Short mmCIF file of C-alpha atoms and ligand atoms in Angstrom, two decimals:
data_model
loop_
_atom_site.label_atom_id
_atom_site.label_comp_id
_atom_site.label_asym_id
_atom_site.label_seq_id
_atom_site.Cartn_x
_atom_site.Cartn_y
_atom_site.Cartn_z
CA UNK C 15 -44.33 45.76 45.88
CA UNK C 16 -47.61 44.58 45.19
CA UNK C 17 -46.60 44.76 41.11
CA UNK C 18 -43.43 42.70 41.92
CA UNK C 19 -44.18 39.99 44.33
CA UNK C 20 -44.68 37.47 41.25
CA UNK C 21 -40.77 38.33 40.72
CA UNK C 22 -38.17 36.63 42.49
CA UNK C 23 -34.42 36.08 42.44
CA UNK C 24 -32.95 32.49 42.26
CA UNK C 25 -29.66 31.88 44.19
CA UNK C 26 -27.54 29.09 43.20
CA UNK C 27 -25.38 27.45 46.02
CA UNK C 28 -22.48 25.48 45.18
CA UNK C 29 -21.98 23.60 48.69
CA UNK C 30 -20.00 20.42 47.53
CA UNK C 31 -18.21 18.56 45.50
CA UNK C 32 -16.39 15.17 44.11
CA UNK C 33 -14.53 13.89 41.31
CA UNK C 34 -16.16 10.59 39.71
CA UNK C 35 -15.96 9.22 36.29
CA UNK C 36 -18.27 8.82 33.69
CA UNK C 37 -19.39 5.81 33.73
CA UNK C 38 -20.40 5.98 37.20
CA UNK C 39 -22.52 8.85 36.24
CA UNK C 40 -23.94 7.94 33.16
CA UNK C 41 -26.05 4.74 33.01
CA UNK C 42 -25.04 2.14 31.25
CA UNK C 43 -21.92 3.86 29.55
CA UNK C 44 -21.01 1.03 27.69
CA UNK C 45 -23.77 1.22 25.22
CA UNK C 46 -22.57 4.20 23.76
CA UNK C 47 -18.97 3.20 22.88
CA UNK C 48 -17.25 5.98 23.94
CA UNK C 49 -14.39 5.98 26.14
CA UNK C 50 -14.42 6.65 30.19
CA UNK C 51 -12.82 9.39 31.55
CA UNK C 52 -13.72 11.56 34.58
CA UNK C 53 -16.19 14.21 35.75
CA UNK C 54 -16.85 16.16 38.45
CA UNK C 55 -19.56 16.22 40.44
CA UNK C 56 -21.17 19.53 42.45
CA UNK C 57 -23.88 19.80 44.69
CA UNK C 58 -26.52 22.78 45.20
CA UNK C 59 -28.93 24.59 47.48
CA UNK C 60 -31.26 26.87 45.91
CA UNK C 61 -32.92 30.38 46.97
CA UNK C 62 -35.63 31.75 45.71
CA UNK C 63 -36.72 34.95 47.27
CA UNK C 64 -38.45 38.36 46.83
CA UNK C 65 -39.10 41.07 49.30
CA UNK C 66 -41.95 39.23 50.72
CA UNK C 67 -41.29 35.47 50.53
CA UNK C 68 -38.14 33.59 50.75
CA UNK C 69 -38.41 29.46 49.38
CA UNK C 70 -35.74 26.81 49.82
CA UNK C 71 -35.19 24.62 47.59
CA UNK C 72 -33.94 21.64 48.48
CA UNK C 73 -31.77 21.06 51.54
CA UNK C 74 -27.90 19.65 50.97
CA UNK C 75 -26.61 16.41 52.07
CA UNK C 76 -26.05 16.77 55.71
CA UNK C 77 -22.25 16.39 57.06
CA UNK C 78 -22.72 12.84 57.94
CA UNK C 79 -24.12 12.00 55.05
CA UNK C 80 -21.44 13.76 52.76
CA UNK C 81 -19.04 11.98 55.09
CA UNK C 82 -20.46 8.82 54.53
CA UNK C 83 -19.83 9.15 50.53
CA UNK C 84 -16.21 10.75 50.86
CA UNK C 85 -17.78 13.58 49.21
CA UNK C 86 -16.23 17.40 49.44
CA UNK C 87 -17.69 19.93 51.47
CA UNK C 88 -17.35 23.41 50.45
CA UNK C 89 -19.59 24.93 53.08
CA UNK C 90 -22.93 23.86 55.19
CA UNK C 91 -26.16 24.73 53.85
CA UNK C 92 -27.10 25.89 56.81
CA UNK C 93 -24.03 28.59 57.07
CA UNK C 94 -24.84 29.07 53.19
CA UNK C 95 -28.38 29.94 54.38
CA UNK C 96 -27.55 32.16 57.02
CA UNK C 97 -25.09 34.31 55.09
CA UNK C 98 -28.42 34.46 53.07
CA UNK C 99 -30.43 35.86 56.29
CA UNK C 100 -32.59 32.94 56.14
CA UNK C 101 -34.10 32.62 59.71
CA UNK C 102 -33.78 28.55 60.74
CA UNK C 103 -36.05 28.50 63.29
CA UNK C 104 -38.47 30.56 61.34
CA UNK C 105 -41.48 28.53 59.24
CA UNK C 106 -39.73 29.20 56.03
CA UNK C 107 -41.14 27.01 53.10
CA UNK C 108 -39.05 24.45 51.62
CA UNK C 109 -39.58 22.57 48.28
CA UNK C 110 -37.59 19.10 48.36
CA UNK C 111 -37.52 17.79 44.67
CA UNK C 112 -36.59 14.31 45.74
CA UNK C 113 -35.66 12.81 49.29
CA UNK C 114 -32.17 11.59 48.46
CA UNK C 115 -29.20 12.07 50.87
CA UNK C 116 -27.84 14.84 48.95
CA UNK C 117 -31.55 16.87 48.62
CA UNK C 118 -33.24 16.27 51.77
CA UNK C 119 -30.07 16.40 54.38
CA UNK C 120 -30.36 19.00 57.29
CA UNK C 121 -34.63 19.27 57.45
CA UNK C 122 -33.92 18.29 61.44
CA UNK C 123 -32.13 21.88 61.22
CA UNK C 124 -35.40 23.51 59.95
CA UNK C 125 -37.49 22.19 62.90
CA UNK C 126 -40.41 24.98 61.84
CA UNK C 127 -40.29 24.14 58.26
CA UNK C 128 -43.37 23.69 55.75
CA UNK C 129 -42.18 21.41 53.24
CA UNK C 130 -43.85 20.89 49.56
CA UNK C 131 -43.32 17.54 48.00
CA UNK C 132 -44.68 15.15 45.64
CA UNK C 133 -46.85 12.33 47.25
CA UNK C 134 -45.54 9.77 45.49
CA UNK C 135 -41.79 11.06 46.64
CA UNK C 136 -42.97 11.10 50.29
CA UNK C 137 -45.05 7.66 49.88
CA UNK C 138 -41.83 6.10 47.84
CA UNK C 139 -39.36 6.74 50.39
CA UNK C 140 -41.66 6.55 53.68
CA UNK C 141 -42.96 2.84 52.09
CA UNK C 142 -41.05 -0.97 52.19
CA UNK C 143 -39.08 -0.42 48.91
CA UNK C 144 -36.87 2.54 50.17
CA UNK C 145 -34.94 -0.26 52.25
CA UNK C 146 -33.98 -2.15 49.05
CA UNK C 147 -30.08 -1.27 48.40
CA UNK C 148 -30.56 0.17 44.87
CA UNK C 149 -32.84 3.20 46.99
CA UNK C 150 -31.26 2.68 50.23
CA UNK C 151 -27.56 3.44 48.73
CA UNK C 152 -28.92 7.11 48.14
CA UNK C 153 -30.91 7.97 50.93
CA UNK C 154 -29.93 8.47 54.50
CA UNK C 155 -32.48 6.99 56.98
CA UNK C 156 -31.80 9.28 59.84
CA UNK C 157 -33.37 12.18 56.78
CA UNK C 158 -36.09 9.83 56.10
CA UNK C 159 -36.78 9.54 59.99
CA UNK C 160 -36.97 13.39 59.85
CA UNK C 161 -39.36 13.56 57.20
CA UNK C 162 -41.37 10.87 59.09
CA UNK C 163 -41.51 13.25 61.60
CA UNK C 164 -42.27 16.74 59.82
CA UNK C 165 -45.36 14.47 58.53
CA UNK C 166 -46.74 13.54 61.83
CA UNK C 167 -46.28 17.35 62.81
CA UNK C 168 -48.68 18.22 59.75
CA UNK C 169 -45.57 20.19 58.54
CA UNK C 170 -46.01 18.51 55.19
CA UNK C 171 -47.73 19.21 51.99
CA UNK C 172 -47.82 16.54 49.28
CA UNK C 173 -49.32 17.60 45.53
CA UNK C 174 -49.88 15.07 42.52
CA UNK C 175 -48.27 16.56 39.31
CA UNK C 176 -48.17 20.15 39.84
CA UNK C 177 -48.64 22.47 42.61
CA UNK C 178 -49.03 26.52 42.79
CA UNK C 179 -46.54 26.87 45.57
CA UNK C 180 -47.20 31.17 44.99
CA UNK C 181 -47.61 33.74 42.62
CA UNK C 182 -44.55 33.05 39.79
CA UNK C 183 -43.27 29.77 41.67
CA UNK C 184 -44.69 26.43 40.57
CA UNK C 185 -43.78 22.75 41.17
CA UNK C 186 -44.02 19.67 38.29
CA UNK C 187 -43.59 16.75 39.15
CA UNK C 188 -41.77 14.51 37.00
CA UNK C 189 -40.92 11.51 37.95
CA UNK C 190 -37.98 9.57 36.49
CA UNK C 191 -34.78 9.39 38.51
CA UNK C 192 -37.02 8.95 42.09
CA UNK C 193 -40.74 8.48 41.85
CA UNK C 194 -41.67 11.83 42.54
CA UNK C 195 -39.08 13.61 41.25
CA UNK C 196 -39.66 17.51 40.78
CA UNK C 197 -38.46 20.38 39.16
CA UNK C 198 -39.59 23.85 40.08
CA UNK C 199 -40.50 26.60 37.74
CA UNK C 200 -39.93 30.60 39.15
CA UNK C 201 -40.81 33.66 37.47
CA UNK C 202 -37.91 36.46 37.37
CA UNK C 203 -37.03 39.67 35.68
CA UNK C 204 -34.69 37.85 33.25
CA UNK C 205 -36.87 35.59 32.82
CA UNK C 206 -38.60 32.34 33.26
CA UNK C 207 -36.08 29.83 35.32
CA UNK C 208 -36.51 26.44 35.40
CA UNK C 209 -34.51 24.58 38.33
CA UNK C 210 -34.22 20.65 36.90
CA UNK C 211 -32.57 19.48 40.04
CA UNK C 212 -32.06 15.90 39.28
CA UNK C 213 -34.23 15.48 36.40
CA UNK C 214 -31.34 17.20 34.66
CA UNK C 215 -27.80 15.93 36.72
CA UNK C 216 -26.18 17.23 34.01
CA UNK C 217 -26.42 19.16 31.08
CA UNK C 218 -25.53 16.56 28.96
CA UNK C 219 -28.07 14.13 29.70
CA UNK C 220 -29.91 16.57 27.92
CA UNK C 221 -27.62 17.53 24.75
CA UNK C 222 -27.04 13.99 24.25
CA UNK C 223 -30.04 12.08 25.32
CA UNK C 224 -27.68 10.05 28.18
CA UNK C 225 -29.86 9.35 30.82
CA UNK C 226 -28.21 9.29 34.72
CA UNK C 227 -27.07 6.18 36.72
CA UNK C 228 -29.36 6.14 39.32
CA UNK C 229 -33.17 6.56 37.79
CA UNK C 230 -36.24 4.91 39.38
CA UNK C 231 -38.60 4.71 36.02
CA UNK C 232 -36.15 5.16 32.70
CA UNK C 233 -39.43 5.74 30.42
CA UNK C 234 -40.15 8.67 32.64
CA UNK C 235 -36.88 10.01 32.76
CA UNK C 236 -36.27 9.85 29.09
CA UNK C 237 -40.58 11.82 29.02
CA UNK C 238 -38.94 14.35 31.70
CA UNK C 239 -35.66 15.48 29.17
CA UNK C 240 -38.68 15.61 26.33
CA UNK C 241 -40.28 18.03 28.83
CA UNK C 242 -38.15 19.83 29.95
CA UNK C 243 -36.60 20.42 26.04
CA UNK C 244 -40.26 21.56 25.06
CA UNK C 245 -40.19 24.14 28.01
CA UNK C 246 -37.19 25.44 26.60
CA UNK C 247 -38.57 25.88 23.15
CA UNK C 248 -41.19 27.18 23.76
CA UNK C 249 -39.95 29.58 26.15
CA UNK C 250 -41.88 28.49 29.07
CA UNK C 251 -38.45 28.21 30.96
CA UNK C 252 -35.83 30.22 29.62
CA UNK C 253 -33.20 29.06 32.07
CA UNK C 254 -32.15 25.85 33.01
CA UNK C 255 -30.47 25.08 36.05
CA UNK C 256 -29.11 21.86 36.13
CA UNK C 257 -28.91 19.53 39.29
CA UNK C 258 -24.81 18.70 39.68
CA UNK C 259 -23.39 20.11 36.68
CA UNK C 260 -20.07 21.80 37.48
CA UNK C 261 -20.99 24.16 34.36
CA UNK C 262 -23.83 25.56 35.97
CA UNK C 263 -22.14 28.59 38.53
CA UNK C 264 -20.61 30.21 34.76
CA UNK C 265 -23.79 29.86 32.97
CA UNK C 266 -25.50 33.10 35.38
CA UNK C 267 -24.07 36.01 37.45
CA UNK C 268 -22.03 35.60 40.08
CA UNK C 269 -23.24 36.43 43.87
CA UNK C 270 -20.59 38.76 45.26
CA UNK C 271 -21.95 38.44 48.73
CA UNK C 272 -20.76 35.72 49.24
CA UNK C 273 -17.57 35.72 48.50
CA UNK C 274 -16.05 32.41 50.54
CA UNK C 275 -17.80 30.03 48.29
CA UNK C 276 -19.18 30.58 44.94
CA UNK C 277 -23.18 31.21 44.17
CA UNK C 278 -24.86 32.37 41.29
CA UNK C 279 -27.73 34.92 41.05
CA UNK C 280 -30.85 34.74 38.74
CA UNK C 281 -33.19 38.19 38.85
CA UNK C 282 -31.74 40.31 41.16
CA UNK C 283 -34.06 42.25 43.45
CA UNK C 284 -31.76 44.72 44.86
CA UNK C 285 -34.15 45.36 47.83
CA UNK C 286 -33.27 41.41 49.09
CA UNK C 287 -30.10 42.74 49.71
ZN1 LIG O 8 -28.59 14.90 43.50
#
């Protein structure tokens, strides 16, 4: 144990889903002449445990909010998490890359929660711009109000750039589509895994340099692709793990455990099972 606790396996959740087009996801389609067409959209929860520490990553859009949006729910997070034999009420650690709608849903379900985040994520969304409707539209206020609260409980810790969250797990902030957004880097027995939640929506953005709708600081998202593309070649993450990409369940393993709804596995430790 002692060896392996620097190991974990990454689960892959696929909890939602839509059907959009392209140039709603894509910003400012029009620039590149091609022609529209559409695209679906999933959404993700992510795992990472090992025999001695499970991390969340990332919390779903709750059912209001996915209601709200007309988007497709597959299965709840928290159901997802409990097929998992993640304890709610337990002070599990969760890692919220960004606080929109569809990240930061259900922490009111996780009332015991220690929650990592970037500073200027929390400051962003807790400050007078988050009311503006270009942030508003993508963040729910009654998951804001939570967050308010987990920070006057102390349940909170902020970092500025990048933060040790354990042995073989780190978190970068890297700005770009919110202030603060994050991606999280975990060490596994296949490998180095690098989960780009919304830095990378999809895996395109990447290929083809086509930065997402929604972004906070463009310059910074276009520095976060560059980033992220170095990691890659130079093998600091040897896995990417997009945020929405409907590619991203056939790129790894599938979890057979959970057979109602599909997830992915990274680095299995058989002894989570
Ligand atoms: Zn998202």
């Amino acid at each position: 144990l002692a060896e392996s606790n620097d190991r974990y396996e990454v689960i892959i959740v696929r909890y939602g889903t839509r059907r959009t087009t392209r140039s709603d996801v894509f910003l400012n389609h029009s620039v590149y002449g091609e022609a529209d067409g559409p695209i679906d959209m999933d959404y993700f929860v992510w795992i990472i445990r090992n025999p001695e520490r499970t991390i969340l990553v990332d919390t779903g859009f709750s059912d209001a909010g996915g209601e709200r949006r007309g988007r497709t729910s597959l299965v709840s997070p928290l159901d997802a998490w409990r097929e998992l034999g993640v304890d709610l009420e337990a002070p599990t650690t969760v890692v919220l890359t960004h606080a929109h709608y569809d990240h930061a849903g259900n922490i009111g379900a996780l009332p015991a929660a220690r929650i990592v985040m970037a500073a200027s994520e929390l400051d962003f969304w807790l400050g007078p711009l988050a009311a503006r409707a270009q942030f508003r539209h993508s963040s729910d206020a009654s998951d804001l109000a939570a967050l308010a609260a987990a920070r006057e409980e102390g349940r909170i810790t902020t970092f500025c750039g990048a933060y040790p969250l354990a042995p073989g797990v780190e978190v970068i902030e890297v700005g770009g589509h919110t202030p603060g957004q994050s991606v999280v880097l975990v060490q596994t027995s296949d490998g180095p895994v690098l989960l780009a939640s919304d830095a990378v929506h999809y895996y395109e953005e990447l290929d083809s340099d086509m930065p997402f709708t929604y972004v906070a600081d463009l310059p910074r998202m276009y520095q976060a692709f560059d980033r992220i593309v170095e990691m890659m070649r130079s093998g600091d993450a040897v896995h990417l793990v997009s945020g929405h990409d409907p590619s991203t369940l056939g790129r790894f393993s599938a979890l057979e455990t959970m057979p109602d709804h599909a997830a992915a596995i990274i680095g299995r430790i058989p002894e989570c099972r």
